[in-house]
Short mmCIF file of C-alpha atoms in Angstrom, two decimals:
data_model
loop_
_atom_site.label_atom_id
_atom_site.label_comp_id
_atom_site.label_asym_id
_atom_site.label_seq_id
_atom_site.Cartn_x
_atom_site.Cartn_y
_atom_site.Cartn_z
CA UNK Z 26 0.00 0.00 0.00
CA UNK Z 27 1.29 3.78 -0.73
CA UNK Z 28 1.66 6.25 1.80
CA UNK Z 29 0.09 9.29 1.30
CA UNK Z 30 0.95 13.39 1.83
CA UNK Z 31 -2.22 15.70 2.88
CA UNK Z 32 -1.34 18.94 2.40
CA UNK Z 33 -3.76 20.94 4.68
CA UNK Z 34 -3.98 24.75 6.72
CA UNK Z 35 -7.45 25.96 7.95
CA UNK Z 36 -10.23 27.08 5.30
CA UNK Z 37 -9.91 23.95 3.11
CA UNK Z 38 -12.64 22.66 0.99
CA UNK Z 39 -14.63 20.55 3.94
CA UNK Z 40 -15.13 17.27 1.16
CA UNK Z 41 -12.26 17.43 -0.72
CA UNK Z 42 -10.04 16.82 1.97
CA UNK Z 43 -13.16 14.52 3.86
CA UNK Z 44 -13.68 12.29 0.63
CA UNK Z 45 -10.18 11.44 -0.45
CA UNK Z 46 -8.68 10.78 2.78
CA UNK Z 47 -11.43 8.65 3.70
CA UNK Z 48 -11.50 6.68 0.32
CA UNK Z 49 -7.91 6.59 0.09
CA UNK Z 50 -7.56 5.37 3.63
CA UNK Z 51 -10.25 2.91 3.85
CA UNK Z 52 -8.49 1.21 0.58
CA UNK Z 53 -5.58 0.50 2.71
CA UNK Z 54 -3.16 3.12 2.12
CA UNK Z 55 -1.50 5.18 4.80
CA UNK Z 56 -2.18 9.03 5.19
CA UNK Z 57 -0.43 11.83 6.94
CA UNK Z 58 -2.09 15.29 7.42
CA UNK Z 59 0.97 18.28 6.86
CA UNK Z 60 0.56 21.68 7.63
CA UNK Z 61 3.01 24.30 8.73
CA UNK Z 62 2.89 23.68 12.32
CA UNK Z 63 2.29 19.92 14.31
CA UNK Z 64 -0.74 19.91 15.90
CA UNK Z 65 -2.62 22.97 14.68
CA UNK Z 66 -6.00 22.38 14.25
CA UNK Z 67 -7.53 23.16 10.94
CA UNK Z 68 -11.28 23.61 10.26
CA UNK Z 69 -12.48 23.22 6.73
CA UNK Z 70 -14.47 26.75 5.34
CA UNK Z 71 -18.11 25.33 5.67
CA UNK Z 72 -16.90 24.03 9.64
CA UNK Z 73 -17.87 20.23 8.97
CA UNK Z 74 -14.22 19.07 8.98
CA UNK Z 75 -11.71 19.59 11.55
CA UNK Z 76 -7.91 17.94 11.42
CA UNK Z 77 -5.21 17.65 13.54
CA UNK Z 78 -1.58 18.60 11.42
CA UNK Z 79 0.36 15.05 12.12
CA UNK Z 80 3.37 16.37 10.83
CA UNK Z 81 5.22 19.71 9.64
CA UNK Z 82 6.38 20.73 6.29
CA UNK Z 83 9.74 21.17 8.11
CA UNK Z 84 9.79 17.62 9.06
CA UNK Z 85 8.69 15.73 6.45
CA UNK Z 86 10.37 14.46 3.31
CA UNK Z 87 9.25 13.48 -0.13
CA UNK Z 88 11.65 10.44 -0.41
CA UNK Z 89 9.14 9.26 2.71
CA UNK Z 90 5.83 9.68 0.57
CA UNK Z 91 4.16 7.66 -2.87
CA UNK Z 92 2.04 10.29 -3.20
CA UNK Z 93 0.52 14.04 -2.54
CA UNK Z 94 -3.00 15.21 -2.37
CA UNK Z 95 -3.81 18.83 -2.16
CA UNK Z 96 -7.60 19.82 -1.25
CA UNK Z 97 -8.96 22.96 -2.32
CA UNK Z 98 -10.50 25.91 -0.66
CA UNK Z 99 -8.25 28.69 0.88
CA UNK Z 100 -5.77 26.10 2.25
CA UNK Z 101 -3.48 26.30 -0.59
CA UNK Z 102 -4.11 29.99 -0.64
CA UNK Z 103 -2.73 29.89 3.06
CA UNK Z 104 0.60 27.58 2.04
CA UNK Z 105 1.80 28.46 -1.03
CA UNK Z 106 4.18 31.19 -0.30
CA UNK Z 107 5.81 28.62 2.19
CA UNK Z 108 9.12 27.84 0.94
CA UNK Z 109 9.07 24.16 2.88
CA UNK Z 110 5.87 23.47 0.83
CA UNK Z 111 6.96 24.70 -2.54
CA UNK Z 112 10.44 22.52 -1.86
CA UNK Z 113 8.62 19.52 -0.95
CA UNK Z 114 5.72 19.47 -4.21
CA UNK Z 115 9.12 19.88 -6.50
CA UNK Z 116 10.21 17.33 -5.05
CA UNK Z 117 7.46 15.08 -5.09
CA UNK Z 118 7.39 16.12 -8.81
CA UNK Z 119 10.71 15.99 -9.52
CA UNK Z 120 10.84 12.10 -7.96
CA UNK Z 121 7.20 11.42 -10.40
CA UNK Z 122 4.80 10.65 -7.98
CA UNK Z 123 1.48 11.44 -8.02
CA UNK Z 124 0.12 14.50 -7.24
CA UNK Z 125 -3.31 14.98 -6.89
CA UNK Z 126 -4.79 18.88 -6.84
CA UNK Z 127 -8.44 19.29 -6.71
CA UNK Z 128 -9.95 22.94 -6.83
CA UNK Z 129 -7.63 25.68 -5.99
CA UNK Z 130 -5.12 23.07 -5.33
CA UNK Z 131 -3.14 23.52 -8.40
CA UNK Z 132 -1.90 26.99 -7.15
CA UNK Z 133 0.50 25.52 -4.78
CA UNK Z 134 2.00 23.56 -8.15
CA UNK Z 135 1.65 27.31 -10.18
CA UNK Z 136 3.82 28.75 -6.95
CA UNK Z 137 5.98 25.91 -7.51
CA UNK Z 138 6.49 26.54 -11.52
CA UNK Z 139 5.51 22.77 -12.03
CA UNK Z 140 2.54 23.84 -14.47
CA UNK Z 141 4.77 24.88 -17.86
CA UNK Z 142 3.27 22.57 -21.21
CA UNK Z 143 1.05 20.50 -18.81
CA UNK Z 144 -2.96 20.08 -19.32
CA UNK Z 145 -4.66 20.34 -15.73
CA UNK Z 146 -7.71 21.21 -14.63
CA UNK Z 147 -8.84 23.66 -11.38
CA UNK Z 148 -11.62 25.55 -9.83
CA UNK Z 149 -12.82 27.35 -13.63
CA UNK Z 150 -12.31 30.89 -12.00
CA UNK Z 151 -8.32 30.11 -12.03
CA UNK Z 152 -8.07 28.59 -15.27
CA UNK Z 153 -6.24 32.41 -16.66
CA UNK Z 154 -4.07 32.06 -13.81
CA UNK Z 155 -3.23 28.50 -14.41
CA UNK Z 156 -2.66 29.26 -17.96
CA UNK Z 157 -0.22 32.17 -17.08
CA UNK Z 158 1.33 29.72 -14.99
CA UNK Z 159 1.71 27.86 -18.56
CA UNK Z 160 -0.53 25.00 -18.19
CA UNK Z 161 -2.62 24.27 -21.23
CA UNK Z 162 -6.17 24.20 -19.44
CA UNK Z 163 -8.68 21.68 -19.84
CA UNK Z 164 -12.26 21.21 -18.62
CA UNK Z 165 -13.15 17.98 -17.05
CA UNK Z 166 -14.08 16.06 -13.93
CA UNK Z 167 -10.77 14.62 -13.69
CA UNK Z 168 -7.60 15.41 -16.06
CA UNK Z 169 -4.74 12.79 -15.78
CA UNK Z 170 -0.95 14.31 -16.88
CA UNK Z 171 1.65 12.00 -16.36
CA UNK Z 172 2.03 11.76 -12.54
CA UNK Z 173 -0.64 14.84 -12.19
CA UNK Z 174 -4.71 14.08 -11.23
CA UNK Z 175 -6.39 17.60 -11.29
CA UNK Z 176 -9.95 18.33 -10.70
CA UNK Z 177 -12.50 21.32 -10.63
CA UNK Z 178 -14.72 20.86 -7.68
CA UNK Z 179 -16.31 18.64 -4.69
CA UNK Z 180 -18.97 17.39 -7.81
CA UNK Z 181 -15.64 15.87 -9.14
CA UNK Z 182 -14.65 13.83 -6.06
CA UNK Z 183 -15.53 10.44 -7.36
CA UNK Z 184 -13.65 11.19 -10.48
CA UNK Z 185 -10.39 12.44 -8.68
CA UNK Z 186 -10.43 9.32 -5.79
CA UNK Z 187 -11.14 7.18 -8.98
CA UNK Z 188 -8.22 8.34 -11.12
CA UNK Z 189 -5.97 8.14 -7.39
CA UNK Z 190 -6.53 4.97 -6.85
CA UNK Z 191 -6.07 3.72 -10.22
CA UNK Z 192 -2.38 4.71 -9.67
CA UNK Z 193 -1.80 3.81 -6.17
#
């Protein structure tokens, strides 16, 4: 089974962090919440999720990981100018595992530069933004690019846990 990288600070997407982890989790592979700081408490923006950060960016590596998953919301909004979290998606990238980025995920991998000639998908407000970031931009439940799984919105989640498991 894979072991699995949650990227997560407070105002995430309640389901998109909610459906994934549980899917992913109760399919056998192992999960660990990151965040900035251990034990910080994060509450998703509709309050129906709370988590507990396992581990921090600072203490984590992405030799110790299969895979990343990166809800939406404001969460990424709230890590990527974090130069721990931009290190560790290269990395994760640059070692091609899977990354999965559901709604305004994919602007932790546009802080990252990791979006240049690939076809993702986001929350459709972003798509200029993920295009000036130099990712060709496609609409669809669930776009696969080599080791990246990008999707629009909670609708989507069956799509995106579909397309993650396929890999893991």
């Amino acid at each position: 089974m894979s072991k699995i990288a949650f990227l997560l600070a407070n105002e995430f997407e309640d389901s998109e962090m909610q459906v994934p982890y549980d899917e992913l989790t109760k399919a056998g592979h192992e999960a660990d919440i990151i965040g900035l700081e251990k034990g910080q408490k994060v509450t998703g923006k509709n309050g129906k999720a709370e988590y507990t950060i396992e581990k921090a960016i600072t203490e984590v590596q992405a030799s110790d990981y299969d895979a990343l998953v990166i809800p939406g919301g404001s969460s990424p909004e709230n890590l990527r100018l974090n130069a721990d979290v931009l290190n560790f998606v290269t990395e994760i990238d640059n070692a091609n595992k899977t990354i999965g980025a559901i709604c305004h995920g994919p602007q932790i991998l546009a802080s990252a530069d990791l979006l240049k000639g690939r076809t993702i998908t986001s929350y459709p407000p972003l798509k200029v933004d993920m295009m000036n970031a130099g990712a060709n931009f496609k609409d669809g439940e669930a776009i696969v690019d080599g080791n990246l799984i990008t999707s629009r919105i909670p609708d989507d989640e069956p799509a995106f846990v579909r397309e993650l498991l396929k890999v893991l």
